[in-house]
Coordinates of N, CA, C and O in Angstrom, one line a residue:
M1 N 106.8 99.6 98.7 CA 106.5 98.3 99.0 C 106.5 97.1 99.6 O 106.2 96.4 100.6
V2 N 107.7 96.2 99.4 CA 108.0 95.5 99.9 C 108.0 95.5 101.9 O 108.3 95.2 101.6
P3 N 109.1 97.3 101.4 CA 109.6 96.6 103.5 C 108.2 97.2 104.2 O 108.7 96.2 105.5
H4 N 107.2 97.4 103.5 CA 106.4 97.5 104.3 C 105.5 95.9 104.4 O 105.1 96.2 106.3
Q5 N 105.6 95.2 103.3 CA 105.1 93.7 103.4 C 105.2 93.3 104.6 O 105.1 92.0 105.5
Y6 N 106.6 93.7 104.7 CA 107.7 92.5 105.7 C 107.6 93.2 107.0 O 107.4 92.5 107.2
A7 N 107.3 95.1 107.0 CA 107.0 95.0 108.7 C 106.1 95.3 108.8 O 105.9 94.3 109.9
E8 N 105.2 94.8 108.4 CA 103.3 94.0 108.5 C 103.6 92.7 108.7 O 102.6 92.9 110.0
A9 N 104.6 91.7 107.5 CA 104.2 90.0 109.0 C 105.2 90.0 109.8 O 104.9 89.3 110.2
Q10 N 105.9 91.0 110.3 CA 106.9 91.1 110.7 C 105.3 90.7 112.7 O 105.8 90.4 113.2
F11 N 104.7 92.3 112.3 CA 103.9 92.5 112.9 C 103.0 91.0 113.7 O 102.6 91.2 114.7
H12 N 102.3 91.0 112.1 CA 101.7 90.5 112.4 C 102.2 88.9 113.1 O 101.2 88.0 114.2
K13 N 103.6 88.6 112.7 CA 104.0 87.5 113.8 C 104.7 87.8 115.7 O 104.2 86.2 115.5
R14 N 104.3 88.6 114.7 CA 105.0 89.2 116.2 C 103.4 89.3 117.6 O 103.6 88.6 118.4
Y15 N 102.4 90.1 117.5 CA 101.7 89.7 117.7 C 100.4 88.9 117.6 O 99.7 89.0 118.6
R16 N 100.6 87.8 117.4 CA 99.3 86.7 116.1 C 97.9 87.7 116.3 O 97.1 87.2 116.5
V17 N 98.3 89.4 114.7 CA 97.2 89.7 114.6 C 96.4 88.6 113.2 O 97.5 87.6 112.3
D18 N 95.2 88.6 113.4 CA 94.2 87.5 112.5 C 93.4 87.9 111.9 O 93.0 87.9 110.6
R19 N 93.1 89.2 112.9 CA 91.6 90.3 111.8 C 92.0 91.7 112.8 O 92.4 91.8 113.7
L20 N 91.0 92.4 112.0 CA 90.6 93.4 111.5 C 89.4 93.5 112.3 O 88.2 93.2 111.6
V21 N 88.9 93.9 114.0 CA 87.6 94.2 115.0 C 87.2 95.2 114.8 O 86.0 95.6 115.4
Y22 N 88.2 96.0 115.0 CA 87.4 98.2 115.4 C 88.8 98.4 114.2 O 90.4 98.8 114.1
Y23 N 87.8 99.7 113.7 CA 88.5 100.6 112.9 C 88.3 102.2 113.1 O 86.8 102.1 113.1
E24 N 89.0 103.4 114.1 CA 88.8 104.6 113.5 C 89.1 105.1 111.7 O 89.7 105.0 112.3
M25 N 88.3 106.1 111.2 CA 89.3 107.0 109.4 C 89.1 109.0 110.2 O 88.1 109.0 111.1
Y26 N 90.0 109.0 110.9 CA 90.3 110.6 110.3 C 90.8 111.4 108.7 O 92.0 111.0 108.5
N27 N 90.8 112.2 109.4 CA 91.0 112.9 107.9 C 92.3 113.8 108.1 O 93.5 114.0 107.5
D28 N 92.5 114.2 109.1 CA 93.9 115.1 110.0 C 94.7 113.9 111.0 O 94.4 113.0 111.4
I29 N 96.1 113.3 110.5 CA 96.8 112.2 111.0 C 96.9 113.1 112.4 O 96.9 111.6 113.0
R30 N 97.4 113.6 112.6 CA 97.5 114.5 113.7 C 95.8 113.2 115.1 O 96.0 112.9 116.0
D31 N 95.5 114.1 114.5 CA 93.2 113.6 115.2 C 93.9 111.9 114.9 O 93.3 111.5 116.8
A32 N 94.6 111.4 114.6 CA 94.3 109.9 113.8 C 95.4 109.6 115.3 O 95.2 108.4 116.1
I33 N 96.7 110.5 115.5 CA 97.6 109.6 116.2 C 97.1 110.4 118.1 O 97.5 109.6 118.9
A34 N 96.5 111.1 117.7 CA 96.4 111.7 119.3 C 95.4 110.8 119.9 O 95.3 110.5 120.6
R35 N 94.2 110.0 118.8 CA 92.5 108.9 119.1 C 93.8 106.5 119.5 O 93.3 106.7 120.4
E36 N 95.4 107.3 118.9 CA 95.5 106.3 119.3 C 95.6 106.2 120.2 O 96.3 105.6 120.7
K37 N 96.4 107.4 120.1 CA 97.7 107.8 121.9 C 96.2 107.2 123.3 O 96.9 107.3 124.6
E38 N 95.4 107.4 123.0 CA 94.2 107.2 124.5 C 94.2 106.4 124.7 O 93.7 106.0 125.4
I39 N 93.4 105.9 123.0 CA 92.8 104.8 123.3 C 94.5 103.3 124.6 O 94.0 102.4 124.8
K40 N 95.7 103.4 123.6 CA 96.6 102.8 124.3 C 96.6 103.4 125.9 O 97.1 102.4 126.2
G41 N 95.7 104.4 126.3 CA 96.0 104.3 127.4 C 94.9 103.2 128.4 O 95.7 103.5 130.0
W42 N 94.0 103.0 127.5 CA 93.2 102.0 128.4 C 93.6 101.0 128.9 O 94.7 100.0 128.4
R43 N 93.0 100.1 129.4 CA 92.9 99.1 129.9 C 92.3 98.1 128.8 O 92.0 98.7 128.1
R44 N 92.0 96.9 129.4 CA 92.2 95.7 127.9 C 90.6 96.0 127.7 O 90.1 95.7 126.6
E45 N 89.9 95.3 129.1 CA 88.5 96.1 129.3 C 87.8 96.9 128.6 O 87.2 96.3 127.7
K46 N 88.4 97.7 128.9 CA 88.1 99.7 128.4 C 88.2 98.7 127.4 O 86.7 99.4 126.0
K47 N 89.2 98.7 126.2 CA 89.1 98.4 124.6 C 88.1 97.5 123.8 O 88.2 97.6 123.2
N48 N 88.1 96.3 124.9 CA 87.3 95.6 124.5 C 86.2 95.6 124.0 O 85.0 95.1 123.5
D49 N 85.1 96.9 125.2 CA 83.6 97.4 125.4 C 83.3 98.2 124.3 O 82.6 98.0 123.7
L50 N 84.5 98.9 124.0 CA 84.5 99.5 122.7 C 84.1 98.8 120.8 O 83.2 99.1 120.4
V51 N 84.6 97.6 121.6 CA 85.2 96.6 119.9 C 83.6 96.0 120.5 O 83.0 96.6 119.3
R52 N 83.2 95.8 120.9 CA 82.4 95.2 121.5 C 80.3 95.7 121.3 O 79.6 95.5 119.7
K53 N 81.0 97.1 121.6 CA 79.5 98.2 121.5 C 79.1 98.3 119.5 O 78.9 98.8 119.5
L54 N 80.1 98.2 118.8 CA 80.2 98.2 117.8 C 81.4 97.6 116.2 O 79.8 97.4 115.4
N55 N 81.5 96.3 117.2 CA 81.5 94.9 116.7 C 81.2 94.0 117.4 O 81.9 93.2 117.5
P56 N 79.8 93.7 117.8 CA 79.5 92.8 118.5 C 80.4 91.5 118.3 O 81.1 90.6 119.6
K57 N 80.3 91.7 116.9 CA 80.7 89.2 116.4 C 81.3 89.2 116.5 O 82.1 88.5 115.7
W58 N 82.8 90.4 116.8 CA 83.8 90.7 116.8 C 84.6 90.4 115.1 O 86.0 89.1 115.1
E59 N 83.3 90.7 113.5 CA 84.0 89.7 113.2 C 85.0 90.4 111.9 O 85.6 91.8 112.8
D60 N 85.7 90.0 111.1 CA 86.8 90.7 110.4 C 86.1 91.8 110.2 O 85.9 91.5 108.3
L61 N 87.0 93.0 109.8 CA 85.9 94.1 109.6 C 87.4 94.1 108.1 O 86.9 95.2 106.8
S62 N 88.4 93.5 107.5 CA 89.2 93.8 106.7 C 88.9 93.7 105.6 O 88.7 94.4 104.5
K63 N 88.0 91.8 106.1 CA 86.7 92.6 104.1 C 86.1 93.2 103.6 O 86.3 93.4 102.2
K64 N 85.3 93.8 104.8 CA 84.6 95.0 104.1 C 85.6 95.8 103.4 O 84.5 96.8 102.6
L65 N 86.7 96.6 104.9 CA 87.0 97.6 104.0 C 88.3 97.5 103.4 O 88.1 98.5 101.9
F66 N 88.7 96.5 102.7 CA 89.6 96.3 101.7 C 89.4 95.5 100.6 O 90.0 94.9 100.2
V67 N 87.7 95.7 100.6 CA 87.6 95.2 99.4 C 88.5 95.8 97.6 O 88.0 96.7 97.9
D68 N 88.5 95.0 96.7 CA 89.1 95.7 95.4 C 89.9 96.9 95.9 O 90.3 97.8 95.3
R69 N 91.3 96.5 96.4 CA 92.7 97.0 97.2 C 94.1 96.6 96.0 O 94.7 97.5 96.7
R70 N 93.6 95.8 95.3 CA 94.8 95.7 94.3 C 94.9 95.9 93.4 O 94.3 96.2 92.8

């Protein structure tokens, strides 16, 4: 788990990520990867519209998603 925590910290530092505002869940990892690639190809405004549609206040969803996971 330590290498993952280190990589996560480096990601946060590099991209200045401080909250989770959008996520999708998939049963098949291939579907998730395909969707991630699709979204990565979008313009920034289209990505922001997707977030605004489902999370208009840009709330941190990690608090709800990762409750009691420790």
